CSV table of C-alpha atoms in Angstrom, one decimal:
chain,number,residue,atom,x,y,z
W,1215,ALA,CA,0.0,0.0,0.0
W,1216,GLN,CA,1.1,3.5,-0.6
W,1217,SER,CA,0.4,6.8,1.2
W,1218,VAL,CA,1.3,10.4,1.2
W,1219,THR,CA,1.6,12.9,4.0
W,1220,GLN,CA,1.6,16.6,3.6
W,1221,LEU,CA,2.3,17.9,7.0
W,1222,ASP,CA,1.2,21.5,6.4
W,1223,SER,CA,-2.4,22.3,5.5
W,1224,GLN,CA,-1.7,26.0,5.0
W,1225,VAL,CA,1.5,27.9,4.3
W,1226,PRO,CA,1.4,31.7,4.3
W,1227,VAL,CA,4.4,33.5,2.7
W,1228,PHE,CA,5.3,37.0,1.6
W,1229,GLU,CA,5.9,37.7,-2.1
W,1230,GLU,CA,9.5,37.2,-3.2
W,1231,ALA,CA,10.2,35.0,-0.2
W,1232,PRO,CA,11.3,31.3,-0.6
W,1233,VAL,CA,8.9,28.5,0.1
W,1234,GLU,CA,9.1,24.8,0.8
W,1235,LEU,CA,6.1,22.5,0.8
W,1236,ARG,CA,6.7,19.3,2.5
W,1237,CYS,CA,5.7,15.8,1.3
W,1238,ASN,CA,6.5,12.4,2.8
W,1239,TYR,CA,5.5,9.1,1.2
W,1240,SER,CA,5.4,5.4,1.8
W,1241,SER,CA,5.3,2.8,-1.0
W,1242,SER,CA,6.0,-0.8,-1.3
W,1243,VAL,CA,6.8,-0.7,-5.0
W,1244,SER,CA,8.8,1.4,-7.3
W,1245,VAL,CA,8.4,5.1,-6.5
W,1246,TYR,CA,6.9,7.5,-8.9
W,1247,LEU,CA,6.3,10.9,-7.3
W,1248,PHE,CA,4.3,13.9,-8.5
W,1249,TRP,CA,3.4,17.5,-7.5
W,1250,TYR,CA,0.1,18.9,-8.9
W,1251,VAL,CA,-1.2,22.4,-8.5
W,1252,GLN,CA,-4.9,23.4,-8.4
W,1253,TYR,CA,-5.9,27.0,-8.9
W,1254,PRO,CA,-9.3,28.1,-7.6
W,1255,ASN,CA,-12.3,26.4,-9.3
W,1256,GLN,CA,-10.0,24.5,-11.7
W,1257,GLY,CA,-8.8,21.0,-12.2
W,1258,LEU,CA,-5.3,19.9,-11.3
W,1259,GLN,CA,-2.3,20.4,-13.5
W,1260,LEU,CA,1.2,18.8,-13.3
W,1261,LEU,CA,4.0,20.8,-11.8
W,1262,LEU,CA,6.7,18.2,-11.9
W,1263,LYS,CA,7.4,14.5,-11.6
W,1264,TYR,CA,10.0,12.1,-10.5
W,1265,LEU,CA,10.1,8.8,-12.3
W,1266,SER,CA,13.8,7.9,-12.2
W,1267,GLY,CA,17.3,9.4,-12.7
W,1268,SER,CA,18.3,12.7,-11.2
W,1269,THR,CA,16.9,13.3,-7.7
W,1270,LEU,CA,16.5,17.0,-8.4
W,1271,VAL,CA,13.5,17.6,-10.6
W,1272,LYS,CA,12.7,21.0,-12.1
W,1273,GLY,CA,9.1,21.8,-13.1
W,1274,ILE,CA,7.0,24.6,-14.5
W,1275,ASN,CA,6.8,28.1,-13.0
W,1276,GLY,CA,10.2,28.0,-11.3
W,1277,PHE,CA,9.3,25.1,-8.9
W,1278,GLU,CA,11.7,22.2,-8.1
W,1279,ALA,CA,11.6,19.2,-5.9
W,1280,GLU,CA,14.2,16.8,-4.6
W,1281,PHE,CA,13.6,13.1,-4.2
W,1282,ASN,CA,15.2,11.8,-1.0
W,1283,LYS,CA,14.9,8.0,-0.7
W,1284,SER,CA,16.4,7.7,2.8
W,1285,GLN,CA,14.0,10.3,4.2
W,1286,THR,CA,11.1,9.2,2.0
W,1287,SER,CA,10.5,12.8,1.1
W,1288,PHE,CA,9.7,14.8,-2.0
W,1289,HIS,CA,9.6,18.4,-0.9
W,1290,LEU,CA,8.6,21.2,-3.3
W,1291,ARG,CA,10.6,24.4,-3.3
W,1292,LYS,CA,10.6,27.8,-5.0
W,1293,PRO,CA,13.3,30.4,-4.3
W,1294,SER,CA,11.0,33.4,-4.8
W,1295,VAL,CA,7.2,33.2,-4.9
W,1296,HIS,CA,4.7,35.4,-6.7
W,1297,ILE,CA,1.1,36.3,-5.9
W,1298,SER,CA,0.1,34.1,-8.8
W,1299,ASP,CA,1.5,31.1,-7.0
W,1300,THR,CA,-1.4,31.2,-4.6
W,1301,ALA,CA,-3.1,27.8,-5.0
W,1302,GLU,CA,-3.4,24.4,-3.5
W,1303,TYR,CA,-0.6,22.0,-4.1
W,1304,PHE,CA,-0.9,18.2,-4.0
W,1305,CYS,CA,1.8,15.6,-3.7
W,1306,ALA,CA,1.0,12.2,-5.1
W,1307,VAL,CA,2.7,8.8,-5.4
W,1308,GLY,CA,2.0,6.5,-8.3
W,1309,GLU,CA,1.8,2.7,-8.2
W,1310,GLY,CA,4.2,1.6,-10.9
W,1311,GLY,CA,3.7,4.8,-12.9
W,1312,GLY,CA,1.5,7.8,-13.3
W,1313,ASN,CA,-1.8,6.0,-13.4
W,1314,LYS,CA,-3.1,4.9,-10.1
W,1315,LEU,CA,-2.2,7.9,-7.9
W,1316,THR,CA,-2.6,8.3,-4.2
W,1317,PHE,CA,-2.8,12.0,-3.3
W,1318,GLY,CA,-1.9,13.8,-0.1
W,1319,THR,CA,-4.5,16.1,1.6
W,1320,GLY,CA,-3.0,19.2,0.0
W,1321,THR,CA,-1.2,22.3,1.1
W,1322,GLN,CA,-2.8,25.7,0.6
W,1323,LEU,CA,-0.1,28.2,-0.4
W,1324,LYS,CA,-1.1,31.8,0.2
W,1325,VAL,CA,1.2,34.5,-1.0
W,1326,GLU,CA,0.8,37.9,0.5
W,1327,LEU,CA,2.1,41.3,-0.4
N,987,ASN,CA,-7.5,19.3,-29.0
N,988,ALA,CA,-9.9,19.8,-26.1
N,989,GLY,CA,-8.1,17.5,-23.6
N,990,VAL,CA,-10.4,16.2,-20.9
N,991,THR,CA,-14.0,17.5,-20.8
N,992,GLN,CA,-16.6,16.9,-18.2
N,993,THR,CA,-20.3,17.6,-18.1
N,994,PRO,CA,-22.2,19.0,-16.3
N,995,LYS,CA,-20.2,21.6,-14.4
N,996,PHE,CA,-22.8,21.8,-11.6
N,997,GLN,CA,-25.5,19.5,-10.5
N,998,VAL,CA,-28.0,19.4,-7.7
N,999,LEU,CA,-29.8,16.1,-6.9
N,1000,LYS,CA,-32.2,14.9,-4.3
N,1001,THR,CA,-31.5,11.9,-2.2
N,1002,GLY,CA,-32.2,8.7,-4.1
N,1003,GLN,CA,-32.0,10.2,-7.6
N,1004,SER,CA,-29.6,8.7,-10.1
N,1005,MET,CA,-27.4,10.5,-12.7
N,1006,THR,CA,-24.4,10.1,-14.9
N,1007,LEU,CA,-21.4,12.3,-14.9
N,1008,GLN,CA,-19.8,12.5,-18.4
N,1009,CYS,CA,-16.1,12.4,-19.2
N,1010,ALA,CA,-14.4,12.4,-22.5
N,1011,GLN,CA,-10.9,12.8,-23.8
N,1012,ASP,CA,-9.5,13.3,-27.2
N,1013,MET,CA,-5.8,12.4,-26.6
N,1014,ASN,CA,-6.2,8.6,-27.3
N,1015,HIS,CA,-5.2,7.8,-23.7
N,1016,GLU,CA,-5.8,4.2,-22.6
N,1017,TYR,CA,-5.9,5.0,-18.9
N,1018,MET,CA,-8.7,7.0,-17.3
N,1019,SER,CA,-9.8,7.5,-13.8
N,1020,TRP,CA,-12.4,9.2,-11.6
N,1021,TYR,CA,-11.6,11.0,-8.3
N,1022,ARG,CA,-13.7,12.8,-5.8
N,1023,GLN,CA,-12.3,15.8,-3.9
N,1024,ASP,CA,-13.5,16.7,-0.4
N,1025,PRO,CA,-12.2,19.4,1.9
N,1026,GLY,CA,-9.2,18.3,3.9
N,1027,MET,CA,-9.1,14.9,2.2
N,1028,GLY,CA,-7.3,15.5,-1.1
N,1029,LEU,CA,-8.4,13.5,-4.1
N,1030,ARG,CA,-9.6,9.9,-3.7
N,1031,LEU,CA,-9.7,7.4,-6.5
N,1032,ILE,CA,-13.2,6.0,-7.2
N,1033,HIS,CA,-12.8,3.8,-10.3
N,1034,TYR,CA,-10.3,3.6,-13.1
N,1035,SER,CA,-9.9,1.9,-16.5
N,1036,VAL,CA,-6.8,0.7,-18.3
N,1037,GLY,CA,-8.6,0.5,-21.6
N,1038,ALA,CA,-11.9,0.0,-23.4
N,1039,GLY,CA,-13.9,-2.8,-21.7
N,1040,ILE,CA,-11.7,-2.9,-18.6
N,1041,THR,CA,-12.5,-1.2,-15.4
N,1042,ASP,CA,-11.6,-1.6,-11.7
N,1043,GLN,CA,-12.3,-0.2,-8.3
N,1044,GLY,CA,-10.3,2.4,-6.6
N,1045,GLU,CA,-10.3,3.5,-2.9
N,1046,VAL,CA,-13.9,4.6,-2.6
N,1047,PRO,CA,-16.1,2.8,-5.2
N,1048,ASN,CA,-19.3,2.2,-3.2
N,1049,GLY,CA,-22.3,3.9,-4.7
N,1050,TYR,CA,-20.7,4.4,-8.1
N,1051,ASN,CA,-20.6,2.5,-11.4
N,1052,VAL,CA,-18.5,2.9,-14.4
N,1053,SER,CA,-18.2,1.5,-17.9
N,1054,ARG,CA,-15.7,2.0,-20.8
N,1055,SER,CA,-17.2,1.1,-24.1
N,1056,THR,CA,-14.8,3.4,-26.1
N,1057,THR,CA,-11.3,4.8,-25.5
N,1058,GLU,CA,-12.7,8.3,-25.5
N,1059,ASP,CA,-15.5,8.1,-22.9
N,1060,PHE,CA,-15.6,7.1,-19.3
N,1061,PRO,CA,-18.9,8.0,-17.6
N,1062,LEU,CA,-19.5,7.7,-13.9
N,1063,ARG,CA,-23.0,6.7,-12.7
N,1064,LEU,CA,-24.5,7.4,-9.3
N,1065,LEU,CA,-27.1,4.8,-8.7
N,1066,SER,CA,-29.0,6.3,-5.8
N,1067,ALA,CA,-27.5,9.6,-4.7
N,1068,ALA,CA,-26.8,10.2,-1.0
N,1069,PRO,CA,-25.8,13.4,0.8
N,1070,SER,CA,-22.3,11.8,1.5
N,1071,GLN,CA,-21.7,11.9,-2.3
N,1072,THR,CA,-21.8,15.7,-2.3
N,1073,SER,CA,-18.3,16.5,-3.6
N,1074,VAL,CA,-16.3,17.8,-6.6
N,1075,TYR,CA,-15.7,15.0,-9.1
N,1076,PHE,CA,-12.7,15.0,-11.4
N,1077,CYS,CA,-12.0,12.8,-14.4
N,1078,ALA,CA,-8.4,12.3,-15.6
N,1079,SER,CA,-6.6,10.5,-18.4
N,1080,THR,CA,-3.0,9.4,-18.4
N,1081,GLY,CA,-0.7,9.4,-21.4
N,1082,SER,CA,2.6,7.6,-22.1
N,1083,THR,CA,4.5,10.2,-20.2
N,1084,ASP,CA,2.9,9.2,-16.9
N,1085,THR,CA,1.2,12.6,-16.7
N,1086,GLN,CA,-2.4,12.7,-15.6
N,1087,TYR,CA,-4.6,15.3,-17.4
N,1088,PHE,CA,-7.5,16.5,-15.4
N,1089,GLY,CA,-10.9,17.8,-16.5
N,1090,PRO,CA,-12.4,21.0,-15.0
N,1091,GLY,CA,-14.6,19.0,-12.5
N,1092,THR,CA,-18.2,18.6,-11.7
N,1093,ARG,CA,-19.6,20.1,-8.5
N,1094,LEU,CA,-22.3,17.8,-7.2
N,1095,THR,CA,-24.7,18.6,-4.3
N,1096,VAL,CA,-27.1,16.0,-3.0
N,1097,LEU,CA,-29.9,17.3,-0.8
């Protein structure tokens, strides 16, 4: 069985400050990890994914994440946030790929002026 | 290329009514899935399909039926709606790059 824990339900941050959204996972099979973003009243869209290879993954909108196998983590980071980054962010683990995903409960990122 | 489309966008039902949420994709993806999103619970997988004619249950399948007669369409049926099924429903399809593409969602209220 696989599971995802997002420890922070809400993260407030000032514009241009750095941010880290935390994600820890457990999985009994090969690990495929994803971060999705959901803007208000919209569906989810992929930010980035880790399937294999380099543990540092770069995504859209300046976000990046690092896969840490020993810590079973896949934290999302951005060095300088913008107001437009205000959204809900979901970490997910895939069972053998990107199909059957288990999502975390989400982290609401609120960027303030 | 419309991606994943869902209809309706909003729906209000009375307890006991049935309805079908429609989902279609034009990307020729084999894998499709249905999720429900509830506050504080993230997205939970209801049913999924690995291709036409093949479906399987996800984490929360009770009260829902699916079928997959074509690659493009994956409707979700509520057999007898209950207030606990009030939620936002998302359909998604997955391509060869392991990326799931989500529809815009259907907001369902059961009174």
